[in-house]
C-alpha positions as protocol buffer text, in pm:
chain_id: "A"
residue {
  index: 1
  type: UNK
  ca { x: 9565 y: 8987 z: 12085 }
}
residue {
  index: 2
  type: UNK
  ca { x: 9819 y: 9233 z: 12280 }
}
residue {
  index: 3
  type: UNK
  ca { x: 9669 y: 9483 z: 12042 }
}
residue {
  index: 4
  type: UNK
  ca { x: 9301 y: 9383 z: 12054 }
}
residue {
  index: 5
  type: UNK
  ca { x: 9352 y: 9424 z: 12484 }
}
residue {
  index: 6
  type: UNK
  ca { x: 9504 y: 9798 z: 12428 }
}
residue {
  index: 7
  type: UNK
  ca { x: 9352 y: 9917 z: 12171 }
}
residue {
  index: 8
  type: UNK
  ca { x: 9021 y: 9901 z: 12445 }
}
residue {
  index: 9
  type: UNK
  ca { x: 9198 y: 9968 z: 12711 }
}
residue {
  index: 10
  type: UNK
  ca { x: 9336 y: 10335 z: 12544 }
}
residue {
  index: 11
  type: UNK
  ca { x: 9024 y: 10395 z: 12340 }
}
residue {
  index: 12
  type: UNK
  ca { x: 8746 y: 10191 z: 12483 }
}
residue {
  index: 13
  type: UNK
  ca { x: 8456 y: 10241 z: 12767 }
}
residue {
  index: 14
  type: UNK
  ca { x: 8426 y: 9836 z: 12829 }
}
residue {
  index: 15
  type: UNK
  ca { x: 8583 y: 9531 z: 12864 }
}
residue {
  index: 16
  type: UNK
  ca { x: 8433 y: 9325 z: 12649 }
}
residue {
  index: 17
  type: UNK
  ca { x: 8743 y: 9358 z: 12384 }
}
residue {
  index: 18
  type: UNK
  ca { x: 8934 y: 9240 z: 12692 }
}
residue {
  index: 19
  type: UNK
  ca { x: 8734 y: 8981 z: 12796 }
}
residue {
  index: 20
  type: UNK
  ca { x: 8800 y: 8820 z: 12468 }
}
residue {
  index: 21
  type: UNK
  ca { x: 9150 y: 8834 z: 12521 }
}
residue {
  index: 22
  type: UNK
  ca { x: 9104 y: 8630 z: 12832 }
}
residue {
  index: 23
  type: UNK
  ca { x: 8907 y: 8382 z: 12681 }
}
residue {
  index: 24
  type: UNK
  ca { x: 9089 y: 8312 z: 12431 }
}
residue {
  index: 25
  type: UNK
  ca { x: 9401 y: 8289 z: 12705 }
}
residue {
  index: 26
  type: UNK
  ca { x: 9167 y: 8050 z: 12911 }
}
residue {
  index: 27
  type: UNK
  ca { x: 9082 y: 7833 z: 12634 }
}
residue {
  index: 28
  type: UNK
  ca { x: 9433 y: 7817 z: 12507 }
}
residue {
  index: 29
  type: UNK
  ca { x: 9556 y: 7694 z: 12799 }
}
residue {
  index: 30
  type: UNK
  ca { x: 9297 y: 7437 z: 12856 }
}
residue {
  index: 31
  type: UNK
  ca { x: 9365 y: 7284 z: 12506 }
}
residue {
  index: 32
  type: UNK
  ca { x: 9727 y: 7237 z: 12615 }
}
residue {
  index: 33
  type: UNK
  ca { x: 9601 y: 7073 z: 12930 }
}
residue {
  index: 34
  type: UNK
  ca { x: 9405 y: 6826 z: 12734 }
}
residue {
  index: 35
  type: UNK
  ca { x: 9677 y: 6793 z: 12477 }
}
residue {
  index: 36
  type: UNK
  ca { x: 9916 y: 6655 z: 12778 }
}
residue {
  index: 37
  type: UNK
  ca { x: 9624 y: 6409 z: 12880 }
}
residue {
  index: 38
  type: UNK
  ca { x: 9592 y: 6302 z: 12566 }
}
residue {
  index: 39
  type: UNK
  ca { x: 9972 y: 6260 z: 12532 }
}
residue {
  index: 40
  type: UNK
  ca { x: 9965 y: 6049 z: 12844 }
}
residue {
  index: 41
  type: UNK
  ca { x: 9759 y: 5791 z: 12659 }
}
residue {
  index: 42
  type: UNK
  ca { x: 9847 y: 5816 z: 12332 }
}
residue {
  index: 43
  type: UNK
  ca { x: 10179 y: 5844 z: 12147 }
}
residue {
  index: 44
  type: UNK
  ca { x: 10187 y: 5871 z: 11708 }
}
residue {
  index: 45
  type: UNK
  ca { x: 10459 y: 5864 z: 11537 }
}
residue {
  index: 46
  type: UNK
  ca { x: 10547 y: 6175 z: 11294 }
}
residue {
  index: 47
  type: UNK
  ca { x: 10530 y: 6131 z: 10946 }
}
residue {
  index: 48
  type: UNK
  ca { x: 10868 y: 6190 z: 10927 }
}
residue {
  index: 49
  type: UNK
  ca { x: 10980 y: 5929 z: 11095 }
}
residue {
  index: 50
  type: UNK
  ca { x: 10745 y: 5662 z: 10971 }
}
residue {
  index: 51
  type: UNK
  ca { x: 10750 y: 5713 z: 10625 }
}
residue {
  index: 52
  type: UNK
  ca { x: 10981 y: 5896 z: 10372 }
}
residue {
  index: 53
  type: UNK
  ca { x: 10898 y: 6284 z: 10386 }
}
residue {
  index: 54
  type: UNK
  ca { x: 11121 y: 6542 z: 10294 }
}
residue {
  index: 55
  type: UNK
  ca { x: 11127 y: 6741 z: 10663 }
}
residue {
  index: 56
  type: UNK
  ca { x: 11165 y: 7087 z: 10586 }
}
residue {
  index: 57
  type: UNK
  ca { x: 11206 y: 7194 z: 10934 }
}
residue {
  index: 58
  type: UNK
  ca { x: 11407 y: 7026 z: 11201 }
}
residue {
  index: 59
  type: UNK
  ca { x: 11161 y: 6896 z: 11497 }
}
residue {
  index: 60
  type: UNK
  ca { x: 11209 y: 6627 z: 11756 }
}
residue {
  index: 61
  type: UNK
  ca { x: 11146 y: 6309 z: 11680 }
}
residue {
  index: 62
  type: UNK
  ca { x: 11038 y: 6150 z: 11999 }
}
residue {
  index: 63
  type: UNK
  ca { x: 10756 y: 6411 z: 12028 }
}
residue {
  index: 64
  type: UNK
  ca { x: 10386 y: 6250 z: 11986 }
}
residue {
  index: 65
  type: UNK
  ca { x: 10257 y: 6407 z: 11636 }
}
residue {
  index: 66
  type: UNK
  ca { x: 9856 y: 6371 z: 11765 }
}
residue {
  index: 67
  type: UNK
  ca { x: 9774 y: 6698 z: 11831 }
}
residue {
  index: 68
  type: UNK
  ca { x: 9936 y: 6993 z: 11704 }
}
residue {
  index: 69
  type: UNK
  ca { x: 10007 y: 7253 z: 11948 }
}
residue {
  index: 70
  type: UNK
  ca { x: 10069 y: 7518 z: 11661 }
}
residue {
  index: 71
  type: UNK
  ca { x: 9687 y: 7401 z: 11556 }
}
residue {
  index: 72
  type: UNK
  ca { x: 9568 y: 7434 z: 11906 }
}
residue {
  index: 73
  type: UNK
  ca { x: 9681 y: 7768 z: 11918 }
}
residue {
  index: 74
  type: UNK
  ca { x: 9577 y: 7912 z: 11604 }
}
residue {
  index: 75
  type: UNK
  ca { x: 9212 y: 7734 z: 11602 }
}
residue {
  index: 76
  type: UNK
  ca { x: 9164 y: 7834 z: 12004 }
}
residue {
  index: 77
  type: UNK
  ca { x: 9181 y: 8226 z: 11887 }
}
residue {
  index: 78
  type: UNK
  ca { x: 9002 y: 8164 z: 11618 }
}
residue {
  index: 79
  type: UNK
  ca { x: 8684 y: 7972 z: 11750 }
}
residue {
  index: 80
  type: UNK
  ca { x: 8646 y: 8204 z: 12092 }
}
residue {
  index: 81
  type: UNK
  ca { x: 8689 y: 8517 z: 11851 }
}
residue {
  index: 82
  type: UNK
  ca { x: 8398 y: 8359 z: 11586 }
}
residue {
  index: 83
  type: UNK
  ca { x: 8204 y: 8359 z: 11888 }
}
residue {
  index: 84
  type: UNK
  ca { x: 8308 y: 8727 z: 12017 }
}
residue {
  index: 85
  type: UNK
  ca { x: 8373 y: 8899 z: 11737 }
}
residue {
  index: 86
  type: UNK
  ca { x: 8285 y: 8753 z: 11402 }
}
residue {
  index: 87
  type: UNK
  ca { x: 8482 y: 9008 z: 11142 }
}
residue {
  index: 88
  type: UNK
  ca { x: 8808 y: 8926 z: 11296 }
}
residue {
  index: 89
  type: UNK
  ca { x: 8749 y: 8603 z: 11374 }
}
residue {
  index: 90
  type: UNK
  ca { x: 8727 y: 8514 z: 11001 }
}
residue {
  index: 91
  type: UNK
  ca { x: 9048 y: 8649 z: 10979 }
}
residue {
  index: 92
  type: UNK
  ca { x: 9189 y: 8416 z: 11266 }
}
residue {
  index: 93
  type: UNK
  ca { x: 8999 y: 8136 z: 11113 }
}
residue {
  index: 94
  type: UNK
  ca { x: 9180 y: 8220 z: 10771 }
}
residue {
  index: 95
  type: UNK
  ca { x: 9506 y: 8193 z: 10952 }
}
residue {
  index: 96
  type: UNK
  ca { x: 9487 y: 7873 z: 11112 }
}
residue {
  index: 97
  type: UNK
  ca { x: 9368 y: 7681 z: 10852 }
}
residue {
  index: 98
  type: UNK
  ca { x: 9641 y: 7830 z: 10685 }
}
residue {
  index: 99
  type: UNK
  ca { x: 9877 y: 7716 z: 11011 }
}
residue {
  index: 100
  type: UNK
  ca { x: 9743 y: 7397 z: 11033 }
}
residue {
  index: 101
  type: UNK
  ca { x: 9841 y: 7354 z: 10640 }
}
residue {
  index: 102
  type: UNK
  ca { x: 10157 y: 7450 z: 10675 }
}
residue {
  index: 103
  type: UNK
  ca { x: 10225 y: 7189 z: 10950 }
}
residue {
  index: 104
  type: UNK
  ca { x: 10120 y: 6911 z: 10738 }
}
residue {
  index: 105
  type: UNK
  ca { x: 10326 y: 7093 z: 10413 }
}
residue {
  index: 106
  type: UNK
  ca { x: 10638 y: 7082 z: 10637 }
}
residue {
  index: 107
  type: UNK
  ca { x: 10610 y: 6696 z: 10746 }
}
residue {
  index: 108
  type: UNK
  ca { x: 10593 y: 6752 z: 11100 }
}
residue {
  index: 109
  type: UNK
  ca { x: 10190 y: 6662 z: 11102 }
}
residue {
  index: 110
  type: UNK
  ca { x: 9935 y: 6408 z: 10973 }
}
residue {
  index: 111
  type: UNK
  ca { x: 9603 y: 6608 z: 10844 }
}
residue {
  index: 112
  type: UNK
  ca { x: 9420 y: 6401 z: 11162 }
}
residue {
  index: 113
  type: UNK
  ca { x: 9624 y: 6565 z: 11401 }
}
residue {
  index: 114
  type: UNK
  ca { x: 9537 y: 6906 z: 11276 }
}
residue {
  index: 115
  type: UNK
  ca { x: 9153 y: 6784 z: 11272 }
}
residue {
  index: 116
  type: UNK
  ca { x: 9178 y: 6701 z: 11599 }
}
residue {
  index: 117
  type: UNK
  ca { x: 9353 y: 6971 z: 11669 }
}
residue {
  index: 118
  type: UNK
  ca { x: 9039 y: 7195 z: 11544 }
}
residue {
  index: 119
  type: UNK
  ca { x: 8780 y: 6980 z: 11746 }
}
residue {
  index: 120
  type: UNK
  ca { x: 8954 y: 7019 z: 12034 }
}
residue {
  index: 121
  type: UNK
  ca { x: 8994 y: 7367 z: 12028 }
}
residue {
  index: 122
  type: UNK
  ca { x: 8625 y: 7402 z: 11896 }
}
residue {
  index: 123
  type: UNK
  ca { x: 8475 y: 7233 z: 12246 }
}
residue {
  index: 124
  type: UNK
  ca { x: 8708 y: 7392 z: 12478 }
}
residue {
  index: 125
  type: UNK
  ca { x: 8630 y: 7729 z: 12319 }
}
residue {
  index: 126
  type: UNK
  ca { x: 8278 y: 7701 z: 12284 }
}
residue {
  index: 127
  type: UNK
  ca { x: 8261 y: 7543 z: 12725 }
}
residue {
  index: 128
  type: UNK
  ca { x: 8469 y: 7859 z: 12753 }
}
residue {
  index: 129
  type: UNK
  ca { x: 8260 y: 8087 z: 12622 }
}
residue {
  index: 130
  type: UNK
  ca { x: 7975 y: 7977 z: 12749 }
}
residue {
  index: 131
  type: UNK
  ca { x: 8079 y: 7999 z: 13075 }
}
residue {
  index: 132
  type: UNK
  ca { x: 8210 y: 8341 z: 13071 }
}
residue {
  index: 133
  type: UNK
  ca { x: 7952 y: 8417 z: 13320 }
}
residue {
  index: 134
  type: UNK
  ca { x: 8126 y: 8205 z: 13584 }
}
residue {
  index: 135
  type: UNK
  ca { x: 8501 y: 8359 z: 13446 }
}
residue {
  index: 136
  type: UNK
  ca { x: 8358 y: 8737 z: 13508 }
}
residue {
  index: 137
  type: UNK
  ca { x: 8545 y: 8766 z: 13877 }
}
residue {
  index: 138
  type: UNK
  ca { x: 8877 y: 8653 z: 13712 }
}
residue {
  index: 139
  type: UNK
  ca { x: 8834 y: 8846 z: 13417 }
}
residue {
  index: 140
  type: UNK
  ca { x: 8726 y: 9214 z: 13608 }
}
residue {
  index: 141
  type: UNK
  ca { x: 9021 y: 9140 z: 13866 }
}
residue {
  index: 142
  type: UNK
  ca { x: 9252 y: 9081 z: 13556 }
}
residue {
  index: 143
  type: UNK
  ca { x: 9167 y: 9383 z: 13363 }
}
residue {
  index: 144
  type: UNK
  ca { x: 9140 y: 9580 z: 13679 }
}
residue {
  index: 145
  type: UNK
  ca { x: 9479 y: 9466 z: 13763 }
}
residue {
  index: 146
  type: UNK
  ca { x: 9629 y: 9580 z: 13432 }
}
residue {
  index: 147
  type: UNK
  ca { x: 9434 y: 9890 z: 13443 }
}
residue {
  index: 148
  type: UNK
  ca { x: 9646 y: 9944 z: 13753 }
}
residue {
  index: 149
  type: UNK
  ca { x: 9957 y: 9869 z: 13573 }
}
residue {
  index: 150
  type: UNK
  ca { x: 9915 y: 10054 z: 13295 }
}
residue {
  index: 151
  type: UNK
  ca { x: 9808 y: 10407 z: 13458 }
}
residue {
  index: 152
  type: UNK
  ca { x: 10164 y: 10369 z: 13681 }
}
residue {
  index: 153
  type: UNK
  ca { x: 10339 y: 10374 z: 13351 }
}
residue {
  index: 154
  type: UNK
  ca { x: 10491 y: 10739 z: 13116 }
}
residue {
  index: 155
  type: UNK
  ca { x: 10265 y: 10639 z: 12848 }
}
residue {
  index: 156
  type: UNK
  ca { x: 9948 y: 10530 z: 13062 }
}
residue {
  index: 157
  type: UNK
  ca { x: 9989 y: 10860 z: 13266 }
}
residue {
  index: 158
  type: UNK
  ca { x: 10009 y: 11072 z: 12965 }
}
residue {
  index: 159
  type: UNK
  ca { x: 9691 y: 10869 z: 12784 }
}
residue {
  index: 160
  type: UNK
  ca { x: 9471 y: 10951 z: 13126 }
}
residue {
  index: 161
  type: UNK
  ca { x: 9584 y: 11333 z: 13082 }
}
residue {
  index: 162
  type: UNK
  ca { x: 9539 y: 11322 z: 12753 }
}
residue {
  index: 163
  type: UNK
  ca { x: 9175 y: 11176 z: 12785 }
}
residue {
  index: 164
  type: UNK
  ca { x: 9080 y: 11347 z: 13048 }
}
residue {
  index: 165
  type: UNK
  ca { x: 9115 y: 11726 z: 12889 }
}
C-alpha cells in the first residue's frame, strides 16, 4: 500500500491511487472495531486447544479464535482494492485466501472464522466504499497533509525540482 500511495504521489496528477490507500486504512480499522464487538459477545475456543492439532506456531491460548485478524486484514485490502482497482486487487484477493489458508494450516483458526472473517471485511469494505463521497474531506486533508510532508523532505525537494524542469 506504502508503495501504491507514492508511487502517485511521485508520478501521479490525482489522488485517486491515494484515496484507495485510505480506504482500505478506513475499512481496516473498522473491521477491527467490529472484531472487538464481536469479541465482547462471543468467545471460541482455538482448535488447538479443543482438539488435538499439531500447533505449528506458538499463539495465545486465551485469545477468542472467531475472527481472524490476519483474515481481516488481508480480505479488507483485497475487497476495497476489487472495487478500486480490479488488476491488483486479484492479486490481494490471491493473497488472502492464501492468508486465510495458512491460518487454518497452522491450527490457530477454524475455516468459519476465516469465512467470517471474509464477510466481514466484504460489508465494511463495500459501506466504505460507497461512502467515499462522505470520506472526501478526510481523505484531501490527509493527502494534502502528506503532500506537505513529503515536499519538506531531501528526496521530496529533489522530486519537485526534478519534475518541475
Amino acid at each position: 500500500m506504502l508503495i501504491v500511495w507514492l508511487r502517485e504521489s511521485i508520478f501521479g496528477k490525482g489522488h485517486y491511487q491515494q484515496t484507495t490507500v485510505i480506504l482500505t486504512a478506513v475499512t481496516f480499522l473498522l473491521t477491527l472495531i467490529a472484531n472487538s464487538v464481536i469479541h465482547l459477545f462471543y468467545w471460541h475456543a482455538r482448535p488447538f486447544v479443543t482438539h488435538r492439532v499439531h500447533q505449528l506456531i506458538a499463539h495465545s491460548a486465551t485469545e477468542s479464535s472467531f475472527v481472524s485478524d490476519h483474515a481481516l486484514l488481508a480480505f479488507s485490502v483485497a475487497i476495497v482494492l476489487l472495487q478500486r482497482m480490479k488488476r491488483l486487487g486479484y492479486a490481494a484477493f490471491a493473497f488472502a485466501i492464501l492468508t486465510g489458508a495458512s491460518r487454518i494450516f497452522v491450527g490457530v483458526h477454524y475455516p468459519a472464522d476465516i469465512i467470517g472473517s471474509v464477510f466481514i471485511a466484504s460489508a465494511v469494505g463495500w459501506l466504505v466504499v460507497n461512502q467515499e463521497a462522505r470520506l472526501r474531506p478526510i481523505t484531501a486533508f490527509i493527502i494534502s497533509t502528506s503532500e506537505k510532508v513529503i515536499a519538506l523532505t531531501p528526496a521530496g525537494k529533489r522530486i519537485s525540482r526534478d519534475i518541475n524542469k
